[in-house]
Amino acid sequence: MNGVIFRPYRPSDAIGLATLFHRAVQEGTTAHYSAEQRAAWCDRPPTSAGWRARVEEAETLVAERHGAHVGFMTLDMEAAYLDFAYVAPEVMGKGVADSLYAMIEGRAKVQGLVRLETEASLLAQPFFKRHGWRVVKVQEVERQGVKIPNAMMEKRLVRRFAAA
């Protein structure tokens, strides 16, 4: 994780994060999803206003190394929903996601959230389980007529108080 900087999202990040999202789906999930499923999930980097709104309206944290985006996570504070959790294929398993997640969970606790939810891919489920999440429901989402398995997951947050 040498040289990785963690920081809040900036509007200039939108295109870079869209490209990272696409790469993470297309290259990072090949062991878990077919080419057809990956294409239905994200066949090209998203460019819509909806994409930009999702990353701009959420609490979004970005990881970058040498000016390149290598990871990001978004938390919708109102819904207590972890929406995006993606890292570049070349940094998978190197602690970038762990660091991003620790910061996101910390911010959720500071805001007083007591429970988080997400929809986790087959690739992401072991990561979330390692961080104390549990599967609520295994499901398939349908995109462009293609079924993509994932799981609804949740984590109950415990707030720790200092002893008096």
Short mmCIF file of C-alpha atoms in Angstrom, two decimals:
data_model
loop_
_atom_site.label_atom_id
_atom_site.label_comp_id
_atom_site.label_asym_id
_atom_site.label_seq_id
_atom_site.Cartn_x
_atom_site.Cartn_y
_atom_site.Cartn_z
CA MET A 1 0.00 0.00 0.00
CA ASN A 2 3.00 2.28 -0.35
CA GLY A 3 2.16 5.70 -1.66
CA VAL A 4 -1.63 5.34 -1.28
CA ILE A 5 -3.45 8.48 -0.21
CA PHE A 6 -6.99 8.37 1.19
CA ARG A 7 -9.14 11.46 0.80
CA PRO A 8 -12.69 12.72 0.32
CA TYR A 9 -14.27 12.65 -3.13
CA ARG A 10 -13.88 15.67 -5.43
CA PRO A 11 -16.13 16.32 -8.46
CA SER A 12 -13.09 15.88 -10.72
CA ASP A 13 -12.96 12.21 -9.59
CA ALA A 14 -16.19 11.16 -11.33
CA ILE A 15 -14.67 9.96 -14.62
CA GLY A 16 -11.72 8.25 -12.96
CA LEU A 17 -13.97 6.40 -10.52
CA ALA A 18 -16.29 5.34 -13.33
CA THR A 19 -13.29 3.87 -15.14
CA LEU A 20 -12.10 2.15 -11.96
CA PHE A 21 -15.60 0.72 -11.37
CA HIS A 22 -15.64 -0.69 -14.90
CA ARG A 23 -12.16 -2.21 -14.56
CA ALA A 24 -12.98 -3.73 -11.16
CA VAL A 25 -16.07 -5.43 -12.60
CA GLN A 26 -14.53 -6.51 -15.90
CA GLU A 27 -11.11 -7.62 -14.62
CA GLY A 28 -11.51 -8.19 -10.90
CA THR A 29 -14.56 -10.46 -10.86
CA THR A 30 -13.64 -12.91 -13.64
CA ALA A 31 -13.35 -15.84 -11.20
CA HIS A 32 -16.93 -15.27 -9.98
CA TYR A 33 -18.97 -14.00 -12.92
CA SER A 34 -19.26 -14.90 -16.60
CA ALA A 35 -18.46 -12.44 -19.39
CA GLU A 36 -22.21 -12.10 -20.00
CA GLN A 37 -22.86 -11.25 -16.33
CA ARG A 38 -19.99 -8.75 -16.22
CA ALA A 39 -21.23 -7.06 -19.41
CA ALA A 40 -24.75 -6.77 -17.97
CA TRP A 41 -23.35 -5.39 -14.72
CA CYS A 42 -21.05 -2.79 -16.31
CA ASP A 43 -20.24 -3.03 -20.01
CA ARG A 44 -18.58 0.43 -20.11
CA PRO A 45 -17.65 3.13 -17.61
CA PRO A 46 -20.85 4.92 -16.54
CA THR A 47 -21.23 8.50 -17.71
CA SER A 48 -24.80 9.35 -16.73
CA ALA A 49 -25.88 12.11 -14.40
CA GLY A 50 -27.22 9.34 -12.16
CA TRP A 51 -23.72 7.90 -11.73
CA ARG A 52 -22.30 11.30 -10.82
CA ALA A 53 -25.15 11.92 -8.36
CA ARG A 54 -24.59 8.58 -6.62
CA VAL A 55 -20.94 9.32 -5.89
CA GLU A 56 -21.42 13.03 -5.18
CA GLU A 57 -24.42 12.78 -2.86
CA ALA A 58 -22.96 9.96 -0.78
CA GLU A 59 -20.09 10.04 1.66
CA THR A 60 -17.42 8.96 -0.85
CA LEU A 61 -13.83 8.20 0.04
CA VAL A 62 -11.14 7.79 -2.60
CA ALA A 63 -7.80 5.98 -2.58
CA GLU A 64 -5.18 7.11 -5.04
CA ARG A 65 -1.57 6.25 -5.71
CA HIS A 66 0.71 8.44 -7.78
CA GLY A 67 -2.33 10.42 -8.96
CA ALA A 68 -4.24 7.33 -10.17
CA HIS A 69 -7.48 6.13 -8.58
CA VAL A 70 -7.01 2.72 -6.95
CA GLY A 71 -10.18 2.44 -4.86
CA PHE A 72 -13.34 4.08 -3.56
CA MET A 73 -16.27 3.45 -1.25
CA THR A 74 -19.55 5.30 -0.89
CA LEU A 75 -21.95 5.38 2.00
CA ASP A 76 -25.45 6.83 1.75
CA MET A 77 -25.78 8.18 5.30
CA GLU A 78 -29.56 8.62 5.14
CA ALA A 79 -30.21 5.06 4.04
CA ALA A 80 -27.21 3.63 5.99
CA TYR A 81 -26.34 1.87 2.72
CA LEU A 82 -22.83 1.09 1.52
CA ASP A 83 -23.36 1.53 -2.22
CA PHE A 84 -19.98 1.19 -3.94
CA ALA A 85 -16.90 -0.65 -2.66
CA TYR A 86 -14.36 -1.14 -5.45
CA VAL A 87 -10.60 -1.33 -5.81
CA ALA A 88 -8.40 -1.61 -8.87
CA PRO A 89 -7.52 -5.22 -9.77
CA GLU A 90 -3.81 -4.58 -9.19
CA VAL A 91 -4.37 -3.63 -5.53
CA MET A 92 -6.90 -6.31 -4.60
CA GLY A 93 -5.82 -8.05 -1.42
CA LYS A 94 -3.29 -5.35 -0.52
CA GLY A 95 -5.22 -3.52 2.20
CA VAL A 96 -6.72 -0.66 0.19
CA ALA A 97 -10.30 -1.87 0.67
CA ASP A 98 -9.63 -2.56 4.38
CA SER A 99 -8.42 1.01 4.90
CA LEU A 100 -11.31 2.55 2.97
CA TYR A 101 -13.78 0.41 4.88
CA ALA A 102 -12.33 1.34 8.28
CA MET A 103 -12.77 5.02 7.44
CA ILE A 104 -16.32 4.54 6.10
CA GLU A 105 -17.39 2.54 9.16
CA GLY A 106 -15.83 5.14 11.45
CA ARG A 107 -17.77 7.92 9.75
CA ALA A 108 -20.99 5.90 10.04
CA LYS A 109 -20.44 5.48 13.78
CA VAL A 110 -19.68 9.19 14.24
CA GLN A 111 -23.01 9.94 12.52
CA GLY A 112 -24.75 7.65 15.02
CA LEU A 113 -25.69 4.90 12.57
CA VAL A 114 -26.34 1.58 14.29
CA ARG A 115 -26.72 -0.67 11.24
CA LEU A 116 -25.35 -0.72 7.69
CA GLU A 117 -26.63 -2.60 4.65
CA THR A 118 -25.12 -3.46 1.28
CA GLU A 119 -25.58 -5.75 -1.69
CA ALA A 120 -22.33 -7.69 -1.98
CA SER A 121 -21.02 -9.50 -5.02
CA LEU A 122 -19.69 -13.05 -4.74
CA LEU A 123 -16.20 -11.53 -4.70
CA ALA A 124 -17.01 -9.00 -1.96
CA GLN A 125 -18.89 -11.29 0.43
CA PRO A 126 -15.78 -12.79 2.09
CA PHE A 127 -14.37 -9.28 2.57
CA PHE A 128 -17.53 -8.11 4.31
CA LYS A 129 -17.79 -11.27 6.42
CA ARG A 130 -14.23 -10.65 7.61
CA HIS A 131 -15.39 -7.24 8.78
CA GLY A 132 -18.31 -8.60 10.79
CA TRP A 133 -21.11 -8.45 8.22
CA ARG A 134 -23.68 -11.21 7.84
CA VAL A 135 -25.69 -12.42 4.87
CA VAL A 136 -29.36 -11.52 5.23
CA LYS A 137 -30.51 -12.95 1.91
CA VAL A 138 -28.89 -14.56 -1.11
CA GLN A 139 -30.45 -13.17 -4.27
CA GLU A 140 -30.11 -12.61 -7.99
CA VAL A 141 -30.45 -9.17 -9.50
CA GLU A 142 -31.47 -8.91 -13.12
CA ARG A 143 -29.74 -6.50 -15.46
CA GLN A 144 -30.45 -6.46 -19.17
CA GLY A 145 -32.18 -9.84 -18.82
CA VAL A 146 -29.13 -11.44 -17.17
CA LYS A 147 -29.24 -12.79 -13.61
CA ILE A 148 -26.32 -11.78 -11.40
CA PRO A 149 -26.00 -13.45 -7.99
CA ASN A 150 -25.18 -11.38 -4.92
CA ALA A 151 -26.27 -11.11 -1.30
CA MET A 152 -28.02 -8.57 0.87
CA MET A 153 -25.74 -8.13 3.87
CA GLU A 154 -25.88 -6.14 7.08
CA LYS A 155 -23.66 -5.12 9.94
CA ARG A 156 -24.77 -3.91 13.32
CA LEU A 157 -22.46 -1.20 14.55
CA VAL A 158 -21.42 -1.09 18.18
CA ARG A 159 -20.57 2.31 19.50
CA ARG A 160 -17.83 2.25 22.10
CA PHE A 161 -17.89 4.81 24.88
CA ALA A 162 -14.91 5.82 26.95
CA ALA A 163 -15.02 4.78 30.59
CA ALA A 164 -15.82 7.63 32.97
#
